PDB file of C-alpha atoms in Angstrom:
ATOM      1  CA  MET A  27     -53.182 -12.149  20.138  1.00 47.00           C
ATOM      2  CA  SER A  28     -49.827 -13.000  18.512  1.00 50.00           C
ATOM      3  CA  ALA A  29     -47.249 -14.935  20.474  1.00 54.00           C
ATOM      4  CA  VAL A  30     -44.158 -13.062  21.555  1.00 52.00           C
ATOM      5  CA  PRO A  31     -41.010 -14.721  20.110  1.00 54.00           C
ATOM      6  CA  PRO A  32     -38.655 -16.086  22.757  1.00 55.00           C
ATOM      7  CA  PRO A  33     -35.502 -14.085  23.424  1.00 53.00           C
ATOM      8  CA  ARG A  34     -32.423 -15.155  21.541  1.00 53.00           C
ATOM      9  CA  THR A  35     -29.961 -17.135  23.577  1.00 52.00           C
ATOM     10  CA  ASP A  36     -26.200 -16.701  23.556  1.00 52.00           C
ATOM     11  CA  ALA A  37     -25.879 -19.835  21.426  1.00 50.00           C
ATOM     12  CA  ALA A  38     -28.289 -18.452  18.832  1.00 47.00           C
ATOM     13  CA  GLU A  39     -26.450 -15.135  18.707  1.00 49.00           C
ATOM     14  CA  ALA A  40     -23.118 -16.914  18.280  1.00 45.00           C
ATOM     15  CA  GLU A  41     -24.578 -19.031  15.490  1.00 50.00           C
ATOM     16  CA  ALA A  42     -25.899 -15.930  13.705  1.00 45.00           C
ATOM     17  CA  ALA A  43     -22.553 -14.155  13.997  1.00 46.00           C
ATOM     18  CA  ALA A  44     -20.584 -17.176  12.769  1.00 46.00           C
ATOM     19  CA  PRO A  45     -21.042 -16.491   9.001  1.00 47.00           C
ATOM     20  CA  ALA A  46     -19.843 -12.888   9.381  1.00 44.00           C
ATOM     21  CA  ALA A  47     -16.818 -13.957  11.391  1.00 44.00           C
ATOM     22  CA  LYS A  48     -16.029 -16.681   8.876  1.00 47.00           C
ATOM     23  CA  SER A  49     -16.300 -14.172   6.030  1.00 48.00           C
ATOM     24  CA  GLY A  50     -13.949 -11.755   7.807  1.00 50.00           C
ATOM     25  CA  THR A  51     -11.409 -14.512   8.434  1.00 56.00           C
ATOM     26  CA  GLY A  52     -11.601 -15.625   4.819  1.00 57.00           C
ATOM     27  CA  ALA A  53     -10.905 -12.073   3.624  1.00 61.00           C
ATOM     28  CA  ARG A  54      -7.935 -11.558   5.938  1.00 76.00           C
ATOM     29  CA  LYS A  55      -5.941 -14.454   4.467  1.00 83.00           C
ATOM     30  CA  PRO A  56      -5.883 -13.075   0.886  1.00 84.00           C
ATOM     31  CA  LEU A  57      -5.188  -9.607   2.351  1.00 85.00           C
ATOM     32  CA  ALA A  58      -2.072 -10.786   4.191  1.00 88.00           C
ATOM     33  CA  LEU A  59      -0.958 -12.833   1.186  1.00 91.00           C
ATOM     34  CA  ALA A  60      -1.374  -9.890  -1.200  1.00 90.00           C
ATOM     35  CA  LEU A  61       0.608  -7.589   1.097  1.00 90.00           C
ATOM     36  CA  LEU A  62       3.410 -10.137   1.442  1.00 94.00           C
ATOM     37  CA  LEU A  63       3.609 -10.995  -2.257  1.00 95.00           C
ATOM     38  CA  GLY A  64       3.356  -7.367  -3.363  1.00 94.00           C
ATOM     39  CA  ALA A  65       6.075  -6.154  -1.013  1.00 95.00           C
ATOM     40  CA  LEU A  66       8.390  -9.053  -1.881  1.00 96.00           C
ATOM     41  CA  GLY A  67       7.742  -8.644  -5.604  1.00 96.00           C
ATOM     42  CA  ALA A  68       8.517  -4.936  -5.638  1.00 96.00           C
ATOM     43  CA  ALA A  69      11.661  -5.419  -3.539  1.00 96.00           C
ATOM     44  CA  LEU A  70      12.897  -8.267  -5.742  1.00 96.00           C
ATOM     45  CA  ALA A  71      12.275  -6.354  -8.965  1.00 96.00           C
ATOM     46  CA  LEU A  72      14.032  -3.233  -7.667  1.00 96.00           C
ATOM     47  CA  LEU A  73      16.986  -5.231  -6.349  1.00 96.00           C
ATOM     48  CA  SER A  74      17.345  -7.174  -9.587  1.00 95.00           C
ATOM     49  CA  SER A  75      17.198  -4.041 -11.734  1.00 94.00           C
ATOM     50  CA  GLY A  76      20.337  -2.688 -10.112  1.00 93.00           C
ATOM     51  CA  ARG A  77      22.384  -5.853 -10.664  1.00 94.00           C
ATOM     52  CA  THR A  78      24.411  -7.015 -13.673  1.00 93.00           C
ATOM     53  CA  TRP A  79      22.167  -8.523 -16.318  1.00 94.00           C
ATOM     54  CA  ALA A  80      24.571  -9.112 -19.203  1.00 92.00           C
ATOM     55  CA  THR A  81      28.291  -9.463 -19.878  1.00 90.00           C
ATOM     56  CA  ALA A  82      30.269  -9.410 -23.130  1.00 86.00           C
ATOM     57  CA  THR A  83      33.658  -8.570 -24.624  1.00 85.00           C
ATOM     58  CA  ALA A  84      34.587  -5.791 -27.016  1.00 81.00           C
ATOM     59  CA  VAL A  85      37.391  -6.550 -29.482  1.00 75.00           C
ATOM     60  CA  VAL A  86      40.130  -3.918 -29.868  1.00 71.00           C
ATOM     61  CA  ALA A  87      43.567  -3.969 -31.446  1.00 64.00           C
ATOM     62  CA  GLN A  88      45.233  -4.661 -28.124  1.00 69.00           C
ATOM     63  CA  GLY A  89      42.889  -7.530 -27.263  1.00 69.00           C
ATOM     64  CA  GLU A  90      39.482  -7.804 -25.649  1.00 76.00           C
ATOM     65  CA  LEU A  91      37.776  -5.516 -23.155  1.00 80.00           C
ATOM     66  CA  PRO A  92      35.182  -7.051 -20.813  1.00 84.00           C
ATOM     67  CA  GLN A  93      31.864  -5.209 -20.708  1.00 85.00           C
ATOM     68  CA  LYS A  94      28.853  -5.531 -18.456  1.00 88.00           C
ATOM     69  CA  ALA A  95      25.421  -3.894 -18.273  1.00 90.00           C
ATOM     70  CA  SER A  96      22.999  -3.669 -15.377  1.00 91.00           C
ATOM     71  CA  GLY A  97      19.245  -3.917 -15.585  1.00 91.00           C
ATOM     72  CA  GLN A  98      18.950  -0.136 -15.480  1.00 92.00           C
ATOM     73  CA  ASP A  99      21.395   0.133 -18.383  1.00 91.00           C
ATOM     74  CA  ILE A 100      19.391  -2.283 -20.496  1.00 92.00           C
ATOM     75  CA  THR A 101      15.858  -1.223 -19.614  1.00 92.00           C
ATOM     76  CA  GLY A 102      14.348   0.969 -16.911  1.00 92.00           C
ATOM     77  CA  VAL A 103      10.896  -0.602 -17.289  1.00 94.00           C
ATOM     78  CA  PRO A 104      11.040  -3.239 -14.502  1.00 95.00           C
ATOM     79  CA  GLY A 105      12.380  -0.820 -11.891  1.00 95.00           C
ATOM     80  CA  ALA A 106       9.921   1.935 -12.764  1.00 96.00           C
ATOM     81  CA  LEU A 107       6.924  -0.404 -12.809  1.00 96.00           C
ATOM     82  CA  ALA A 108       8.001  -1.969  -9.510  1.00 96.00           C
ATOM     83  CA  VAL A 109       7.772   1.488  -7.914  1.00 96.00           C
ATOM     84  CA  VAL A 110       4.345   2.008  -9.487  1.00 96.00           C
ATOM     85  CA  GLY A 111       3.226  -1.405  -8.230  1.00 95.00           C
ATOM     86  CA  LEU A 112       4.404  -0.658  -4.705  1.00 94.00           C
ATOM     87  CA  ALA A 113       2.525   2.645  -4.701  1.00 95.00           C
ATOM     88  CA  ALA A 114      -0.594   0.892  -6.022  1.00 94.00           C
ATOM     89  CA  LEU A 115      -0.301  -1.750  -3.277  1.00 92.00           C
ATOM     90  CA  VAL A 116      -0.445   0.977  -0.627  1.00 91.00           C
ATOM     91  CA  ALA A 117      -3.214   2.861  -2.443  1.00 91.00           C
ATOM     92  CA  VAL A 118      -5.439  -0.238  -2.498  1.00 90.00           C
ATOM     93  CA  PHE A 119      -6.150   0.316   1.204  1.00 84.00           C
ATOM     94  CA  ALA A 120      -6.703   4.057   0.869  1.00 86.00           C
ATOM     95  CA  VAL A 121      -9.650   3.862  -1.539  1.00 87.00           C
ATOM     96  CA  ARG A 122     -12.908   1.972  -1.796  1.00 86.00           C
ATOM     97  CA  GLY A 123     -15.416   0.876  -4.402  1.00 88.00           C
ATOM     98  CA  ALA A 124     -14.554   1.568  -8.027  1.00 90.00           C
ATOM     99  CA  GLY A 125     -11.338   3.305  -6.997  1.00 90.00           C
ATOM    100  CA  ARG A 126     -10.090   0.132  -5.335  1.00 91.00           C
ATOM    101  CA  VAL A 127     -10.873  -1.907  -8.435  1.00 92.00           C
ATOM    102  CA  ALA A 128      -8.956   0.554 -10.609  1.00 94.00           C
ATOM    103  CA  VAL A 129      -5.924   0.584  -8.310  1.00 93.00           C
ATOM    104  CA  SER A 130      -5.959  -3.214  -8.088  1.00 93.00           C
ATOM    105  CA  ALA A 131      -5.963  -3.408 -11.881  1.00 95.00           C
ATOM    106  CA  LEU A 132      -3.023  -0.988 -11.957  1.00 96.00           C
ATOM    107  CA  LEU A 133      -1.159  -3.231  -9.510  1.00 95.00           C
ATOM    108  CA  ALA A 134      -1.748  -6.283 -11.698  1.00 96.00           C
ATOM    109  CA  LEU A 135      -0.741  -4.420 -14.870  1.00 97.00           C
ATOM    110  CA  SER A 136       2.431  -3.179 -13.183  1.00 96.00           C
ATOM    111  CA  GLY A 137       3.370  -6.751 -12.397  1.00 97.00           C
ATOM    112  CA  ALA A 138       2.651  -7.928 -15.932  1.00 97.00           C
ATOM    113  CA  GLY A 139       4.673  -5.045 -17.386  1.00 97.00           C
ATOM    114  CA  THR A 140       7.585  -5.837 -15.088  1.00 97.00           C
ATOM    115  CA  VAL A 141       7.620  -9.439 -16.298  1.00 97.00           C
ATOM    116  CA  ALA A 142       7.466  -8.387 -19.958  1.00 96.00           C
ATOM    117  CA  GLY A 143      10.204  -5.764 -19.563  1.00 95.00           C
ATOM    118  CA  ALA A 144      12.540  -8.209 -17.809  1.00 95.00           C
ATOM    119  CA  LEU A 145      12.069 -10.925 -20.408  1.00 95.00           C
ATOM    120  CA  LEU A 146      12.611  -8.518 -23.290  1.00 94.00           C
ATOM    121  CA  GLY A 147      15.807  -7.346 -21.618  1.00 92.00           C
ATOM    122  CA  THR A 148      17.346 -10.803 -21.986  1.00 91.00           C
ATOM    123  CA  ALA A 149      17.628 -10.273 -25.746  1.00 88.00           C
ATOM    124  CA  ASP A 150      18.725  -6.620 -25.797  1.00 85.00           C
ATOM    125  CA  THR A 151      22.409  -5.965 -26.610  1.00 85.00           C
ATOM    126  CA  ALA A 152      22.095  -2.225 -27.273  1.00 87.00           C
ATOM    127  CA  ALA A 153      23.434  -1.269 -23.845  1.00 85.00           C
ATOM    128  CA  LEU A 154      26.452  -3.550 -24.232  1.00 85.00           C
ATOM    129  CA  LYS A 155      27.230  -2.126 -27.663  1.00 83.00           C
ATOM    130  CA  ALA A 156      26.982   1.427 -26.331  1.00 84.00           C
ATOM    131  CA  LYS A 157      29.406   0.600 -23.543  1.00 79.00           C
ATOM    132  CA  ALA A 158      31.775  -1.061 -26.019  1.00 78.00           C
ATOM    133  CA  ALA A 159      31.691   2.009 -28.253  1.00 80.00           C
ATOM    134  CA  THR A 160      32.538   4.229 -25.295  1.00 77.00           C
ATOM    135  CA  ALA A 161      35.377   1.974 -24.188  1.00 72.00           C
ATOM    136  CA  THR A 162      36.959   1.576 -27.645  1.00 70.00           C
ATOM    137  CA  GLY A 163      36.153   4.988 -29.087  1.00 70.00           C
ATOM    138  CA  MET A 164      34.581   3.305 -32.119  1.00 68.00           C
ATOM    139  CA  SER A 165      30.908   3.976 -32.805  1.00 69.00           C
ATOM    140  CA  GLY A 166      30.465   0.668 -34.592  1.00 64.00           C
ATOM    141  CA  ALA A 167      32.243  -1.519 -32.061  1.00 66.00           C
ATOM    142  CA  GLY A 168      30.707  -4.933 -31.721  1.00 71.00           C
ATOM    143  CA  VAL A 169      30.430  -7.247 -28.748  1.00 79.00           C
ATOM    144  CA  HIS A 170      31.122 -10.945 -28.524  1.00 77.00           C
ATOM    145  CA  HIS A 171      30.499 -13.740 -26.061  1.00 84.00           C
ATOM    146  CA  VAL A 172      27.286 -12.168 -24.778  1.00 87.00           C
ATOM    147  CA  ALA A 173      25.961 -13.897 -21.661  1.00 89.00           C
ATOM    148  CA  TYR A 174      23.083 -13.114 -19.328  1.00 91.00           C
ATOM    149  CA  THR A 175      22.929 -13.605 -15.582  1.00 93.00           C
ATOM    150  CA  ALA A 176      19.978 -14.809 -13.508  1.00 95.00           C
ATOM    151  CA  TRP A 177      19.010 -11.293 -12.414  1.00 95.00           C
ATOM    152  CA  PRO A 178      16.604 -10.642 -15.325  1.00 95.00           C
ATOM    153  CA  TRP A 179      14.698 -13.712 -14.219  1.00 96.00           C
ATOM    154  CA  GLY A 180      14.713 -12.382 -10.681  1.00 96.00           C
ATOM    155  CA  ALA A 181      13.061  -9.191 -11.923  1.00 96.00           C
ATOM    156  CA  ALA A 182      10.540 -11.274 -13.857  1.00 97.00           C
ATOM    157  CA  GLY A 183       9.801 -13.276 -10.702  1.00 97.00           C
ATOM    158  CA  GLY A 184       9.226 -10.050  -8.758  1.00 97.00           C
ATOM    159  CA  GLY A 185       6.827  -8.891 -11.455  1.00 97.00           C
ATOM    160  CA  ALA A 186       4.955 -12.191 -11.219  1.00 97.00           C
ATOM    161  CA  LEU A 187       4.501 -11.682  -7.472  1.00 97.00           C
ATOM    162  CA  LEU A 188       3.117  -8.188  -8.106  1.00 96.00           C
ATOM    163  CA  LEU A 189       0.755  -9.616 -10.688  1.00 96.00           C
ATOM    164  CA  ILE A 190      -0.562 -12.220  -8.243  1.00 96.00           C
ATOM    165  CA  ALA A 191      -1.025  -9.541  -5.567  1.00 95.00           C
ATOM    166  CA  GLY A 192      -3.034  -7.456  -8.045  1.00 94.00           C
ATOM    167  CA  LEU A 193      -5.241 -10.407  -8.961  1.00 95.00           C
ATOM    168  CA  LEU A 194      -5.899 -11.133  -5.283  1.00 94.00           C
ATOM    169  CA  ALA A 195      -6.882  -7.494  -4.785  1.00 92.00           C
ATOM    170  CA  LEU A 196      -9.242  -7.656  -7.745  1.00 92.00           C
ATOM    171  CA  VAL A 197     -10.977 -10.794  -6.471  1.00 91.00           C
ATOM    172  CA  TYR A 198     -11.071 -10.145  -2.713  1.00 90.00           C
ATOM    173  CA  GLY A 199     -10.386  -6.412  -2.407  1.00 85.00           C
ATOM    174  CA  ARG A 200     -14.012  -5.383  -1.962  1.00 86.00           C
ATOM    175  CA  ARG A 201     -14.073  -7.130   1.437  1.00 84.00           C
ATOM    176  CA  TRP A 202     -10.846  -5.590   2.704  1.00 84.00           C
ATOM    177  CA  PRO A 203     -10.912  -2.654   5.162  1.00 81.00           C
ATOM    178  CA  ALA A 204      -9.738   0.801   4.196  1.00 73.00           C
ATOM    179  CA  MET A 205      -7.152   2.924   6.001  1.00 64.00           C
ATOM    180  CA  SER A 206      -9.658   5.664   6.788  1.00 52.00           C
ATOM    181  CA  GLY A 207     -11.969   3.265   8.630  1.00 48.00           C
ATOM    182  CA  ARG A 208      -9.850   3.212  11.759  1.00 47.00           C
ATOM    183  CA  TYR A 209     -10.110   6.982  12.076  1.00 43.00           C
ATOM    184  CA  GLU A 210     -13.896   7.095  12.001  1.00 43.00           C
ATOM    185  CA  ARG A 211     -15.649   8.111  15.194  1.00 45.00           C
ATOM    186  CA  ALA A 212     -16.749   5.165  17.256  1.00 42.00           C
ATOM    187  CA  ALA A 213     -19.995   6.913  18.139  1.00 40.00           C
ATOM    188  CA  GLY A 214     -20.908   7.352  14.508  1.00 48.00           C
ATOM    189  CA  GLY A 215     -22.127  10.895  15.047  1.00 47.00           C
ATOM    190  CA  PRO A 216     -22.160  13.561  12.334  1.00 50.00           C
ATOM    191  CA  ARG A 217     -18.828  15.124  11.469  1.00 50.00           C
ATOM    192  CA  GLY A 218     -18.177  18.279  13.409  1.00 46.00           C
ATOM    193  CA  ALA A 219     -20.760  17.455  16.070  1.00 48.00           C
ATOM    194  CA  ARG A 220     -19.786  18.765  19.466  1.00 52.00           C
ATOM    195  CA  GLY A 221     -20.142  16.936  22.727  1.00 48.00           C
ATOM    196  CA  PRO A 222     -22.430  18.067  25.542  1.00 51.00           C
ATOM    197  CA  ARG A 223     -21.568  21.417  27.046  1.00 54.00           C
ATOM    198  CA  ARG A 224     -20.032  21.401  30.470  1.00 55.00           C
ATOM    199  CA  ALA A 225     -22.202  22.557  33.314  1.00 54.00           C
ATOM    200  CA  ALA A 226     -21.362  26.036  34.542  1.00 56.00           C
ATOM    201  CA  ALA A 227     -19.195  26.027  37.661  1.00 61.00           C
ATOM    202  CA  GLU A 228     -20.861  27.204  40.838  1.00 63.00           C
ATOM    203  CA  PRO A 229     -19.848  30.772  41.773  1.00 55.00           C
ATOM    204  CA  ASP A 230     -17.534  31.365  44.705  1.00 59.00           C
ATOM    205  CA  LEU A 231     -19.623  33.405  47.181  1.00 57.00           C
ATOM    206  CA  ASP A 232     -16.491  34.673  48.857  1.00 59.00           C
ATOM    207  CA  ARG A 233     -15.504  36.519  45.662  1.00 63.00           C
ATOM    208  CA  PRO A 234     -17.735  39.533  44.809  1.00 61.00           C
ATOM    209  CA  GLU A 235     -16.798  39.502  41.128  1.00 65.00           C
ATOM    210  CA  GLU A 236     -18.152  35.949  40.802  1.00 68.00           C
ATOM    211  CA  ILE A 237     -21.436  36.998  42.377  1.00 62.00           C
ATOM    212  CA  TRP A 238     -21.774  39.933  39.932  1.00 63.00           C
ATOM    213  CA  LYS A 239     -21.058  37.642  36.969  1.00 70.00           C
ATOM    214  CA  SER A 240     -23.815  35.283  38.101  1.00 68.00           C
ATOM    215  CA  LEU A 241     -26.246  38.150  38.450  1.00 65.00           C
ATOM    216  CA  ASP A 242     -25.353  39.396  34.939  1.00 67.00           C
ATOM    217  CA  ARG A 243     -26.208  35.932  33.571  1.00 70.00           C
ATOM    218  CA  GLY A 244     -29.567  36.061  35.340  1.00 64.00           C
ATOM    219  CA  GLU A 245     -28.596  33.425  37.894  1.00 67.00           C
ATOM    220  CA  ASP A 246     -29.205  33.491  41.605  1.00 62.00           C
ATOM    221  CA  PRO A 247     -25.874  32.732  43.299  1.00 57.00           C
ATOM    222  CA  THR A 248     -27.574  32.036  46.609  1.00 61.00           C
ATOM    223  CA  ALA A 249     -29.903  29.385  45.195  1.00 60.00           C
TER     224      ALA A 249
END
């Protein structure tokens, strides 16, 4: 006759649950960090794209005309990819499995593209020349004393934060919860399953119509 194993004590149950709790805590830290870095990166890239990136002067007969170009004038890549990265950051928590891996890769690529677009914008004078041509009325107007502000580097920094958030999602994303999980039924029953039917109310013997309804259902109202 085999011996019955002793019941598990509270200490044993706590010890068995410790690895799962530790794993959940370890996954929450990268989750919070990815959310923070992704949101900050997208905001920084969008803010930087709307600021002045470059200044110059256009030479005319009367003197020099100051010109300036924003990030959107020079290149729309960082701003557009920041929006894509922000959407991907939200979508990471709406999908699972292979879909989450794909969205995490999109988030990382959006960050890398934002960095590349911002750095390439620091050597682009086409927008300044176009503004100079408009101001002087000369299609071949040149620009001089070209200088760049720190805002392109701000956009590049925002892209780097998006890239890090995407890499965190790729490494740890499989252990993160999904948005739809909180809406699942706690009972775990099949979708569309109905709860137990309410018991029929007892007929009011002082009302004849209730007695007739009970008789039609095959019930004895006097029971």
